[in-house]
JSON list of C-alpha atoms in Angstrom, two decimals:
[
{"chain": "A", "resi": 1, "resn": "MET", "atom": "CA", "xyz": [-19.06, -21.61, 6.75]},
{"chain": "A", "resi": 2, "resn": "GLU", "atom": "CA", "xyz": [-18.81, -18.81, 9.29]},
{"chain": "A", "resi": 3, "resn": "THR", "atom": "CA", "xyz": [-19.50, -19.50, 12.95]},
{"chain": "A", "resi": 4, "resn": "LYS", "atom": "CA", "xyz": [-20.59, -17.01, 15.60]},
{"chain": "A", "resi": 5, "resn": "GLU", "atom": "CA", "xyz": [-17.19, -17.26, 17.29]},
{"chain": "A", "resi": 6, "resn": "GLN", "atom": "CA", "xyz": [-15.19, -16.04, 14.29]},
{"chain": "A", "resi": 7, "resn": "LYS", "atom": "CA", "xyz": [-13.29, -12.79, 14.61]},
{"chain": "A", "resi": 8, "resn": "TRP", "atom": "CA", "xyz": [-10.51, -11.00, 12.80]},
{"chain": "A", "resi": 9, "resn": "TYR", "atom": "CA", "xyz": [-6.96, -11.46, 14.10]},
{"chain": "A", "resi": 10, "resn": "ILE", "atom": "CA", "xyz": [-3.67, -9.90, 13.06]},
{"chain": "A", "resi": 11, "resn": "VAL", "atom": "CA", "xyz": [-0.98, -12.43, 12.24]},
{"chain": "A", "resi": 12, "resn": "HIS", "atom": "CA", "xyz": [2.78, -11.82, 11.81]},
{"chain": "A", "resi": 13, "resn": "THR", "atom": "CA", "xyz": [4.37, -12.97, 8.55]},
{"chain": "A", "resi": 14, "resn": "GLN", "atom": "CA", "xyz": [7.93, -13.19, 7.34]},
{"chain": "A", "resi": 15, "resn": "SER", "atom": "CA", "xyz": [9.09, -9.79, 6.15]},
{"chain": "A", "resi": 16, "resn": "GLY", "atom": "CA", "xyz": [8.03, -9.18, 2.55]},
{"chain": "A", "resi": 17, "resn": "LYS", "atom": "CA", "xyz": [6.08, -12.46, 2.43]},
{"chain": "A", "resi": 18, "resn": "GLU", "atom": "CA", "xyz": [2.56, -11.20, 3.20]},
{"chain": "A", "resi": 19, "resn": "PHE", "atom": "CA", "xyz": [1.08, -12.32, -0.14]},
{"chain": "A", "resi": 20, "resn": "SER", "atom": "CA", "xyz": [3.04, -15.61, 0.01]},
{"chain": "A", "resi": 21, "resn": "ALA", "atom": "CA", "xyz": [1.63, -16.26, 3.49]},
{"chain": "A", "resi": 22, "resn": "LYS", "atom": "CA", "xyz": [-1.90, -15.55, 2.24]},
{"chain": "A", "resi": 23, "resn": "GLN", "atom": "CA", "xyz": [-1.43, -17.87, -0.75]},
{"chain": "A", "resi": 24, "resn": "ALA", "atom": "CA", "xyz": [0.09, -20.62, 1.41]},
{"chain": "A", "resi": 25, "resn": "LEU", "atom": "CA", "xyz": [-2.79, -20.40, 3.86]},
{"chain": "A", "resi": 26, "resn": "GLU", "atom": "CA", "xyz": [-5.44, -20.39, 1.11]},
{"chain": "A", "resi": 27, "resn": "LYS", "atom": "CA", "xyz": [-3.77, -23.32, -0.68]},
{"chain": "A", "resi": 28, "resn": "ARG", "atom": "CA", "xyz": [-3.58, -25.25, 2.57]},
{"chain": "A", "resi": 29, "resn": "LEU", "atom": "CA", "xyz": [-7.26, -24.52, 3.30]},
{"chain": "A", "resi": 30, "resn": "LYS", "atom": "CA", "xyz": [-8.16, -26.16, -0.03]},
{"chain": "A", "resi": 31, "resn": "THR", "atom": "CA", "xyz": [-6.09, -29.30, 0.58]},
{"chain": "A", "resi": 32, "resn": "GLU", "atom": "CA", "xyz": [-6.52, -29.53, 4.37]},
{"chain": "A", "resi": 33, "resn": "PRO", "atom": "CA", "xyz": [-9.80, -27.70, 5.12]},
{"chain": "A", "resi": 34, "resn": "ILE", "atom": "CA", "xyz": [-10.47, -26.38, 8.60]},
{"chain": "A", "resi": 35, "resn": "ALA", "atom": "CA", "xyz": [-13.86, -24.85, 9.41]},
{"chain": "A", "resi": 36, "resn": "GLN", "atom": "CA", "xyz": [-12.46, -22.33, 11.89]},
{"chain": "A", "resi": 37, "resn": "ILE", "atom": "CA", "xyz": [-10.71, -20.20, 9.21]},
{"chain": "A", "resi": 38, "resn": "THR", "atom": "CA", "xyz": [-12.83, -18.47, 6.56]},
{"chain": "A", "resi": 39, "resn": "ASP", "atom": "CA", "xyz": [-11.00, -15.39, 5.23]},
{"chain": "A", "resi": 40, "resn": "VAL", "atom": "CA", "xyz": [-7.49, -14.00, 4.78]},
{"chain": "A", "resi": 41, "resn": "ILE", "atom": "CA", "xyz": [-6.57, -10.50, 3.59]},
{"chain": "A", "resi": 42, "resn": "VAL", "atom": "CA", "xyz": [-3.41, -8.48, 3.09]},
{"chain": "A", "resi": 43, "resn": "PRO", "atom": "CA", "xyz": [-4.38, -4.88, 3.89]},
{"chain": "A", "resi": 44, "resn": "THR", "atom": "CA", "xyz": [-3.26, -2.65, 0.99]},
{"chain": "A", "resi": 45, "resn": "TYR", "atom": "CA", "xyz": [-3.82, 0.82, -0.42]},
{"chain": "A", "resi": 46, "resn": "LYS", "atom": "CA", "xyz": [-3.28, 2.35, -3.83]},
{"chain": "A", "resi": 47, "resn": "GLU", "atom": "CA", "xyz": [-0.67, 5.05, -4.30]},
{"chain": "A", "resi": 48, "resn": "THR", "atom": "CA", "xyz": [-0.03, 7.25, -7.33]},
{"chain": "A", "resi": 49, "resn": "VAL", "atom": "CA", "xyz": [3.64, 7.33, -8.23]},
{"chain": "A", "resi": 50, "resn": "TYR", "atom": "CA", "xyz": [5.28, 9.51, -10.85]},
{"chain": "A", "resi": 51, "resn": "LYS", "atom": "CA", "xyz": [8.45, 7.97, -12.20]},
{"chain": "A", "resi": 52, "resn": "ASP", "atom": "CA", "xyz": [10.37, 9.22, -15.24]},
{"chain": "A", "resi": 53, "resn": "GLY", "atom": "CA", "xyz": [7.46, 11.48, -16.12]},
{"chain": "A", "resi": 54, "resn": "LYS", "atom": "CA", "xyz": [4.93, 8.64, -16.14]},
{"chain": "A", "resi": 55, "resn": "LYS", "atom": "CA", "xyz": [2.01, 8.22, -13.76]},
{"chain": "A", "resi": 56, "resn": "LYS", "atom": "CA", "xyz": [1.63, 4.74, -12.24]},
{"chain": "A", "resi": 57, "resn": "GLN", "atom": "CA", "xyz": [-0.78, 3.24, -9.72]},
{"chain": "A", "resi": 58, "resn": "MET", "atom": "CA", "xyz": [1.05, 1.10, -7.16]},
{"chain": "A", "resi": 59, "resn": "GLU", "atom": "CA", "xyz": [-0.47, -1.17, -4.57]},
{"chain": "A", "resi": 60, "resn": "ARG", "atom": "CA", "xyz": [1.29, -0.85, -1.22]},
{"chain": "A", "resi": 61, "resn": "LYS", "atom": "CA", "xyz": [0.87, -2.89, 1.95]},
{"chain": "A", "resi": 62, "resn": "SER", "atom": "CA", "xyz": [-0.84, -0.93, 4.71]},
{"chain": "A", "resi": 63, "resn": "PHE", "atom": "CA", "xyz": [0.85, -2.98, 7.42]},
{"chain": "A", "resi": 64, "resn": "PRO", "atom": "CA", "xyz": [4.01, -4.66, 6.13]},
{"chain": "A", "resi": 65, "resn": "GLY", "atom": "CA", "xyz": [4.71, -7.93, 7.91]},
{"chain": "A", "resi": 66, "resn": "TYR", "atom": "CA", "xyz": [1.07, -8.65, 8.81]},
{"chain": "A", "resi": 67, "resn": "ILE", "atom": "CA", "xyz": [-2.06, -10.30, 7.42]},
{"chain": "A", "resi": 68, "resn": "TYR", "atom": "CA", "xyz": [-5.61, -10.35, 8.77]},
{"chain": "A", "resi": 69, "resn": "VAL", "atom": "CA", "xyz": [-7.28, -13.72, 9.30]},
{"chain": "A", "resi": 70, "resn": "LYS", "atom": "CA", "xyz": [-10.97, -14.28, 10.10]},
{"chain": "A", "resi": 71, "resn": "MET", "atom": "CA", "xyz": [-11.19, -17.34, 12.26]},
{"chain": "A", "resi": 72, "resn": "GLU", "atom": "CA", "xyz": [-12.51, -19.06, 15.32]},
{"chain": "A", "resi": 73, "resn": "LEU", "atom": "CA", "xyz": [-9.56, -19.14, 17.70]},
{"chain": "A", "resi": 74, "resn": "ASP", "atom": "CA", "xyz": [-8.96, -22.49, 19.36]},
{"chain": "A", "resi": 75, "resn": "ARG", "atom": "CA", "xyz": [-6.03, -24.88, 19.82]},
{"chain": "A", "resi": 76, "resn": "GLU", "atom": "CA", "xyz": [-6.61, -26.61, 16.50]},
{"chain": "A", "resi": 77, "resn": "SER", "atom": "CA", "xyz": [-6.74, -23.35, 14.50]},
{"chain": "A", "resi": 78, "resn": "GLU", "atom": "CA", "xyz": [-3.69, -21.94, 16.33]},
{"chain": "A", "resi": 79, "resn": "ALA", "atom": "CA", "xyz": [-1.70, -25.09, 15.54]},
{"chain": "A", "resi": 80, "resn": "TYR", "atom": "CA", "xyz": [-2.89, -24.95, 11.92]},
{"chain": "A", "resi": 81, "resn": "MET", "atom": "CA", "xyz": [-1.67, -21.37, 11.58]},
{"chain": "A", "resi": 82, "resn": "ALA", "atom": "CA", "xyz": [1.68, -22.19, 13.22]},
{"chain": "A", "resi": 83, "resn": "GLN", "atom": "CA", "xyz": [2.30, -24.95, 10.64]},
{"chain": "A", "resi": 84, "resn": "THR", "atom": "CA", "xyz": [1.60, -22.72, 7.63]},
{"chain": "A", "resi": 85, "resn": "PRO", "atom": "CA", "xyz": [4.63, -21.46, 5.65]},
{"chain": "A", "resi": 86, "resn": "TYR", "atom": "CA", "xyz": [5.59, -17.78, 6.04]},
{"chain": "A", "resi": 87, "resn": "VAL", "atom": "CA", "xyz": [3.19, -17.37, 8.98]},
{"chain": "A", "resi": 88, "resn": "GLY", "atom": "CA", "xyz": [4.52, -16.34, 12.38]},
{"chain": "A", "resi": 89, "resn": "GLY", "atom": "CA", "xyz": [2.51, -15.86, 15.51]},
{"chain": "A", "resi": 90, "resn": "PHE", "atom": "CA", "xyz": [-0.52, -13.81, 16.39]},
{"chain": "A", "resi": 91, "resn": "VAL", "atom": "CA", "xyz": [-0.31, -10.22, 17.51]},
{"chain": "A", "resi": 92, "resn": "VAL", "atom": "CA", "xyz": [-1.01, -10.22, 21.23]},
{"chain": "A", "resi": 93, "resn": "GLN", "atom": "CA", "xyz": [-1.72, -7.39, 23.59]},
{"chain": "A", "resi": 94, "resn": "GLY", "atom": "CA", "xyz": [-1.36, -7.48, 27.34]},
{"chain": "A", "resi": 95, "resn": "GLY", "atom": "CA", "xyz": [-0.73, -11.16, 27.86]},
{"chain": "A", "resi": 96, "resn": "ASN", "atom": "CA", "xyz": [-0.27, -14.22, 25.75]},
{"chain": "A", "resi": 97, "resn": "ARG", "atom": "CA", "xyz": [-3.68, -14.52, 24.05]},
{"chain": "A", "resi": 98, "resn": "PRO", "atom": "CA", "xyz": [-4.32, -12.96, 20.63]},
{"chain": "A", "resi": 99, "resn": "ARG", "atom": "CA", "xyz": [-6.63, -9.99, 20.68]},
{"chain": "A", "resi": 100, "resn": "ALA", "atom": "CA", "xyz": [-9.44, -9.87, 18.13]},
{"chain": "A", "resi": 101, "resn": "LEU", "atom": "CA", "xyz": [-10.15, -6.81, 15.99]},
{"chain": "A", "resi": 102, "resn": "LEU", "atom": "CA", "xyz": [-13.58, -5.25, 15.83]},
{"chain": "A", "resi": 103, "resn": "ASP", "atom": "CA", "xyz": [-15.51, -6.13, 12.65]},
{"chain": "A", "resi": 104, "resn": "LYS", "atom": "CA", "xyz": [-16.29, -2.44, 12.05]},
{"chain": "A", "resi": 105, "resn": "ASP", "atom": "CA", "xyz": [-12.57, -1.56, 12.07]},
{"chain": "A", "resi": 106, "resn": "VAL", "atom": "CA", "xyz": [-11.77, -4.22, 9.47]},
{"chain": "A", "resi": 107, "resn": "LYS", "atom": "CA", "xyz": [-14.75, -3.15, 7.31]},
{"chain": "A", "resi": 108, "resn": "ASN", "atom": "CA", "xyz": [-13.64, 0.50, 7.54]},
{"chain": "A", "resi": 109, "resn": "LEU", "atom": "CA", "xyz": [-10.12, -0.47, 6.50]},
{"chain": "A", "resi": 110, "resn": "ILE", "atom": "CA", "xyz": [-11.35, -2.45, 3.49]},
{"chain": "A", "resi": 111, "resn": "THR", "atom": "CA", "xyz": [-13.89, 0.21, 2.45]},
{"chain": "A", "resi": 112, "resn": "LYS", "atom": "CA", "xyz": [-11.37, 3.04, 2.82]},
{"chain": "A", "resi": 113, "resn": "ASN", "atom": "CA", "xyz": [-8.81, 1.21, 0.69]},
{"chain": "A", "resi": 114, "resn": "GLU", "atom": "CA", "xyz": [-11.33, 0.46, -2.07]},
{"chain": "A", "resi": 115, "resn": "ALA", "atom": "CA", "xyz": [-12.58, 4.07, -2.15]},
{"chain": "A", "resi": 116, "resn": "VAL", "atom": "CA", "xyz": [-9.19, 5.79, -2.23]},
{"chain": "A", "resi": 117, "resn": "GLY", "atom": "CA", "xyz": [-9.29, 6.37, -6.00]},
{"chain": "A", "resi": 118, "resn": "ASP", "atom": "CA", "xyz": [-7.38, 9.42, -7.18]},
{"chain": "A", "resi": 119, "resn": "PHE", "atom": "CA", "xyz": [-7.07, 10.96, -3.71]},
{"chain": "A", "resi": 120, "resn": "SER", "atom": "CA", "xyz": [-4.31, 8.53, -2.78]},
{"chain": "A", "resi": 121, "resn": "PRO", "atom": "CA", "xyz": [-0.94, 9.69, -1.52]},
{"chain": "A", "resi": 122, "resn": "VAL", "atom": "CA", "xyz": [1.57, 10.68, -4.17]},
{"chain": "A", "resi": 123, "resn": "GLN", "atom": "CA", "xyz": [5.19, 9.67, -4.30]},
{"chain": "A", "resi": 124, "resn": "ILE", "atom": "CA", "xyz": [7.61, 11.03, -6.86]},
{"chain": "A", "resi": 125, "resn": "ASP", "atom": "CA", "xyz": [11.25, 10.25, -7.46]},
{"chain": "A", "resi": 126, "resn": "PHE", "atom": "CA", "xyz": [12.46, 13.85, -7.86]},
{"chain": "A", "resi": 127, "resn": "GLU", "atom": "CA", "xyz": [14.50, 15.96, -5.47]},
{"chain": "A", "resi": 128, "resn": "VAL", "atom": "CA", "xyz": [14.91, 19.71, -5.07]},
{"chain": "A", "resi": 129, "resn": "GLY", "atom": "CA", "xyz": [17.94, 20.79, -7.10]},
{"chain": "A", "resi": 130, "resn": "GLN", "atom": "CA", "xyz": [17.63, 17.95, -9.60]},
{"chain": "A", "resi": 131, "resn": "LYS", "atom": "CA", "xyz": [17.90, 18.69, -13.35]},
{"chain": "A", "resi": 132, "resn": "VAL", "atom": "CA", "xyz": [14.79, 17.78, -15.35]},
{"chain": "A", "resi": 133, "resn": "LEU", "atom": "CA", "xyz": [13.40, 17.99, -18.86]},
{"chain": "A", "resi": 134, "resn": "ILE", "atom": "CA", "xyz": [9.85, 19.26, -19.39]},
{"chain": "A", "resi": 135, "resn": "ILE", "atom": "CA", "xyz": [8.10, 16.79, -21.71]},
{"chain": "A", "resi": 136, "resn": "ASP", "atom": "CA", "xyz": [4.66, 18.36, -22.19]},
{"chain": "A", "resi": 137, "resn": "GLY", "atom": "CA", "xyz": [2.88, 21.69, -22.30]},
{"chain": "A", "resi": 138, "resn": "PRO", "atom": "CA", "xyz": [3.99, 25.18, -23.34]},
{"chain": "A", "resi": 139, "resn": "PHE", "atom": "CA", "xyz": [7.51, 24.61, -21.95]},
{"chain": "A", "resi": 140, "resn": "ASN", "atom": "CA", "xyz": [8.00, 21.30, -23.81]},
{"chain": "A", "resi": 141, "resn": "ASN", "atom": "CA", "xyz": [11.73, 20.46, -24.29]},
{"chain": "A", "resi": 142, "resn": "PHE", "atom": "CA", "xyz": [12.87, 23.13, -21.81]},
{"chain": "A", "resi": 143, "resn": "GLN", "atom": "CA", "xyz": [15.47, 22.01, -19.29]},
{"chain": "A", "resi": 144, "resn": "GLY", "atom": "CA", "xyz": [15.45, 23.24, -15.74]},
{"chain": "A", "resi": 145, "resn": "THR", "atom": "CA", "xyz": [16.14, 22.60, -12.09]},
{"chain": "A", "resi": 146, "resn": "ILE", "atom": "CA", "xyz": [13.53, 21.62, -9.53]},
{"chain": "A", "resi": 147, "resn": "LYS", "atom": "CA", "xyz": [13.06, 24.50, -7.09]},
{"chain": "A", "resi": 148, "resn": "ALA", "atom": "CA", "xyz": [10.19, 23.05, -5.00]},
{"chain": "A", "resi": 149, "resn": "ILE", "atom": "CA", "xyz": [7.88, 20.04, -4.78]},
{"chain": "A", "resi": 150, "resn": "HIS", "atom": "CA", "xyz": [4.19, 20.68, -4.01]},
{"chain": "A", "resi": 151, "resn": "LEU", "atom": "CA", "xyz": [2.70, 17.35, -2.93]},
{"chain": "A", "resi": 152, "resn": "ASP", "atom": "CA", "xyz": [-0.74, 18.83, -2.21]},
{"chain": "A", "resi": 153, "resn": "LYS", "atom": "CA", "xyz": [-1.03, 20.24, -5.75]},
{"chain": "A", "resi": 154, "resn": "ARG", "atom": "CA", "xyz": [0.79, 17.31, -7.40]},
{"chain": "A", "resi": 155, "resn": "LYS", "atom": "CA", "xyz": [3.15, 19.79, -9.06]},
{"chain": "A", "resi": 156, "resn": "VAL", "atom": "CA", "xyz": [6.80, 20.81, -9.09]},
{"chain": "A", "resi": 157, "resn": "SER", "atom": "CA", "xyz": [8.30, 24.28, -9.46]},
{"chain": "A", "resi": 158, "resn": "VAL", "atom": "CA", "xyz": [11.04, 24.26, -12.06]},
{"chain": "A", "resi": 159, "resn": "ASN", "atom": "CA", "xyz": [13.50, 27.08, -12.75]},
{"chain": "A", "resi": 160, "resn": "VAL", "atom": "CA", "xyz": [13.88, 27.38, -16.53]},
{"chain": "A", "resi": 161, "resn": "GLU", "atom": "CA", "xyz": [15.85, 29.86, -18.59]},
{"chain": "A", "resi": 162, "resn": "ILE", "atom": "CA", "xyz": [13.59, 32.00, -20.81]},
{"chain": "A", "resi": 163, "resn": "PHE", "atom": "CA", "xyz": [15.17, 34.78, -22.88]},
{"chain": "A", "resi": 164, "resn": "GLY", "atom": "CA", "xyz": [18.31, 34.65, -20.75]},
{"chain": "A", "resi": 165, "resn": "ARG", "atom": "CA", "xyz": [16.47, 34.93, -17.42]},
{"chain": "A", "resi": 166, "resn": "ILE", "atom": "CA", "xyz": [15.76, 32.23, -14.83]},
{"chain": "A", "resi": 167, "resn": "THR", "atom": "CA", "xyz": [11.98, 31.93, -14.48]},
{"chain": "A", "resi": 168, "resn": "PRO", "atom": "CA", "xyz": [10.10, 29.61, -12.10]},
{"chain": "A", "resi": 169, "resn": "VAL", "atom": "CA", "xyz": [7.25, 27.62, -13.70]},
{"chain": "A", "resi": 170, "resn": "GLU", "atom": "CA", "xyz": [4.84, 25.24, -11.99]},
{"chain": "A", "resi": 171, "resn": "ILE", "atom": "CA", "xyz": [4.43, 21.91, -13.81]},
{"chain": "A", "resi": 172, "resn": "ASP", "atom": "CA", "xyz": [2.48, 18.69, -13.12]},
{"chain": "A", "resi": 173, "resn": "TYR", "atom": "CA", "xyz": [4.70, 15.82, -11.89]},
{"chain": "A", "resi": 174, "resn": "PHE", "atom": "CA", "xyz": [4.09, 13.70, -14.94]},
{"chain": "A", "resi": 175, "resn": "LYS", "atom": "CA", "xyz": [5.14, 16.46, -17.36]},
{"chain": "A", "resi": 176, "resn": "VAL", "atom": "CA", "xyz": [8.79, 16.33, -16.30]},
{"chain": "A", "resi": 177, "resn": "LYS", "atom": "CA", "xyz": [11.41, 13.60, -16.36]},
{"chain": "A", "resi": 178, "resn": "LYS", "atom": "CA", "xyz": [14.94, 13.23, -15.05]},
{"chain": "A", "resi": 179, "resn": "ASN", "atom": "CA", "xyz": [17.52, 14.81, -17.30]}
]
C-alpha cells in the first residue's frame, strides 16, 4: 500500500549484485513485511550485440552498483534497508540525508528503457585490422580484413580480394565472423 510520503531513492549495492540485492529485498519484504517499501527496480537497457556473426539482445544495467527503491524514508525503513544482504547505503547529496528522485524522472527512465527496441546502442567484438569470414550475401565465404566499423549504419567495411585486387565492401555486422 503506497503512502503519500513515498518517494524513489537510489541505493548502493555490492558491485555486480544489483539483481541479488533486489531479490534479497523482495524476499525479505515477503517474510518480514514493512509498509514503507513498495517497489524495487534495477534500471536496465537493452543493447544489440553482434558476436561471432550472430545478433543478440543483451540487457545491461544503466547504473551498475545501484538500485532504485520506492519507500517512505524513516528510521525503521533505513534500518530495514541496512540489514538487507547486498544493500549498502543511500545515495546522499549535500549532507547526510538521502535525496529523493522526482517521480517523472523515474517514469522517464522506465519508459525510455521499455521503448528502446531496435534503436539501442550496438556493440560488436570486431576490431579494425582483424581477419574475418563473410558468412552471408553475395560475398559469402570470402575472407577479408576489417577496414572500418560504422556504428551508425551497423556495418563494417571489409577489404576482400576479388580477381586479384583488394576491394572494400560494406557488410552488416551479423554477416561476418572472426576468422
